[in-house]
PDB file of C-alpha atoms in Angstrom:
ATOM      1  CA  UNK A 788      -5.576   6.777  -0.437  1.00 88.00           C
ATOM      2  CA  UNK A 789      -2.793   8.333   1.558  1.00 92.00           C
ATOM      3  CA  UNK A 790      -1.186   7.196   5.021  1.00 92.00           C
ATOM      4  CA  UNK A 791       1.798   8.427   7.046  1.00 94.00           C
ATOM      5  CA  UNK A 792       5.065   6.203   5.935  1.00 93.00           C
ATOM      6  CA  UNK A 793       6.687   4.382   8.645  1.00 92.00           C
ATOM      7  CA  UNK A 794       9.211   1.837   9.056  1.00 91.00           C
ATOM      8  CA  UNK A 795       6.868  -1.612   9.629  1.00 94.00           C
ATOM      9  CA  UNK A 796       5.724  -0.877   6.028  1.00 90.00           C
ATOM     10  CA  UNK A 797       8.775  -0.393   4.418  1.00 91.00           C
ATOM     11  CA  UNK A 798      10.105  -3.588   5.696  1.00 93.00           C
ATOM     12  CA  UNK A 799       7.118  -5.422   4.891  1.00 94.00           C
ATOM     13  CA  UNK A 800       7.403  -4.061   1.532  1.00 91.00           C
ATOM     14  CA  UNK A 801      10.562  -5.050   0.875  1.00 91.00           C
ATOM     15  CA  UNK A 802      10.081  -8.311   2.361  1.00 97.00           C
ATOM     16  CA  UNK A 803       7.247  -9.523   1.022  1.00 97.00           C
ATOM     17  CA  UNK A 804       7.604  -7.596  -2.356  1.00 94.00           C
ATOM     18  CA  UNK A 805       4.040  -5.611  -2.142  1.00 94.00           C
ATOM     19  CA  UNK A 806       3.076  -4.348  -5.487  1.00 95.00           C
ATOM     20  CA  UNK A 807       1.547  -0.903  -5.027  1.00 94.00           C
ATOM     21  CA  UNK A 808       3.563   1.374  -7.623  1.00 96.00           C
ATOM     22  CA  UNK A 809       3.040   2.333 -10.807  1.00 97.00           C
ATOM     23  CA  UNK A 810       4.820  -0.148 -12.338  1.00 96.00           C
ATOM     24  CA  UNK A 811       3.170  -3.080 -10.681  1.00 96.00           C
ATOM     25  CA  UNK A 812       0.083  -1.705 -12.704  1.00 97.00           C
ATOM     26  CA  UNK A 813      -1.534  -3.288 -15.823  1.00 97.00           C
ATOM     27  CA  UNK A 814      -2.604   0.567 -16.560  1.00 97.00           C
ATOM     28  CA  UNK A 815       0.858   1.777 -16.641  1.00 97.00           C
ATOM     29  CA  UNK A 816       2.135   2.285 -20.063  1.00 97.00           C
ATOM     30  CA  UNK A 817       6.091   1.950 -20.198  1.00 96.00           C
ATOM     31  CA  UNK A 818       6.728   3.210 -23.224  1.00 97.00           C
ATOM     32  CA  UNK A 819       5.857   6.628 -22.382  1.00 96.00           C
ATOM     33  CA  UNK A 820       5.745   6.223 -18.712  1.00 97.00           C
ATOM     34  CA  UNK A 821       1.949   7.490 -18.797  1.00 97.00           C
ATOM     35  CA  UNK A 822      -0.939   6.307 -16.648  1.00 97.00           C
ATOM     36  CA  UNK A 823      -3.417   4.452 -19.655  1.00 96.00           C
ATOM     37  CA  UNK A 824      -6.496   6.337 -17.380  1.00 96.00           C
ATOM     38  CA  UNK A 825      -4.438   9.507 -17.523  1.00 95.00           C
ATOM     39  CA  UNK A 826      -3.513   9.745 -13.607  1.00 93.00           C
ATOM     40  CA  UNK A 827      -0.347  11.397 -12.627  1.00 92.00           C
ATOM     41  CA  UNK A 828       2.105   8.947 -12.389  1.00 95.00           C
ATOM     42  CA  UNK A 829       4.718  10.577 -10.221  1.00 92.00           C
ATOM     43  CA  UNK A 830       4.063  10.466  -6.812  1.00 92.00           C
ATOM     44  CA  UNK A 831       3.239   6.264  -7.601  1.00 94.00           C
ATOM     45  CA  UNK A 832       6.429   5.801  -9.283  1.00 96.00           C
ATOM     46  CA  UNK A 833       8.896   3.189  -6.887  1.00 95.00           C
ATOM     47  CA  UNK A 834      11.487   5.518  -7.526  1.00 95.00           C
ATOM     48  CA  UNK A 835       9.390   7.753  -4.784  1.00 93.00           C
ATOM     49  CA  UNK A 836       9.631   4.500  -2.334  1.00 91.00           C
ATOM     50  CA  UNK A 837      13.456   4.001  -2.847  1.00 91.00           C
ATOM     51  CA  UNK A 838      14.471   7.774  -2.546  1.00 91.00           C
ATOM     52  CA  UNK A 839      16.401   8.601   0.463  1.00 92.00           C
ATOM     53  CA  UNK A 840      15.005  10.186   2.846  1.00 92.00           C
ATOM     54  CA  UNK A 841      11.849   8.174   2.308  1.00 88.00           C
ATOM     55  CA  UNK A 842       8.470  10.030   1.210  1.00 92.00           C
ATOM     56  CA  UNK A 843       6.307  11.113   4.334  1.00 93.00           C
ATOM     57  CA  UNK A 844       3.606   9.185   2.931  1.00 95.00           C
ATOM     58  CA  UNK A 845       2.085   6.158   0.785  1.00 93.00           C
ATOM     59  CA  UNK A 846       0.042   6.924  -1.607  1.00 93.00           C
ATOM     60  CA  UNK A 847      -2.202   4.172  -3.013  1.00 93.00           C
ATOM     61  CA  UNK A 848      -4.035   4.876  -6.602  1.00 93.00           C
ATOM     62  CA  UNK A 849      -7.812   3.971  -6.848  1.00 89.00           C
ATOM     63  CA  UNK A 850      -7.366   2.660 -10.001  1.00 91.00           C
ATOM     64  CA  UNK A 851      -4.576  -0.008  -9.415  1.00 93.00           C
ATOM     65  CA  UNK A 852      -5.191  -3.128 -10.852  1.00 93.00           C
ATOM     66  CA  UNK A 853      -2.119  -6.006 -10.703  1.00 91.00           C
ATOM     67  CA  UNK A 854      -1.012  -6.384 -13.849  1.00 78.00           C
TER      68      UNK A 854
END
């Protein structure tokens, strides 16, 4: 799911500490930095979150499960 970024989420975010990035994700292999279902992992990465300027949207995978 996609939806425009704005600033109420990315305080919230930070705030709260919402888990929504790859590496929140039980499916997320660190070692390689690979998706375990083999989803592109780049545009879910928090480094996309923390970039300056921020990313013109937030993109939520289908398959995230808190691990």
């Amino acid at each position: 799911m996609e939806v425009p970024w704005n600033r109420v989420f990315e305080q919230q975010r930070r705030a709260f500490g919402f888990c929504f990035t790859c590496e929140d994700c039980r499916y997320f292999c660190p070692a390689d930095e690979t998706c375990l279902h083999g989803y592109p992992v780049l545009v879910h990465r928090a480094a996309r979150y923390d970039a300056s300027p921020p990313p013109g949207s937030i993109l939520f995978c289908k398959e995230f499960e808190l691990g």
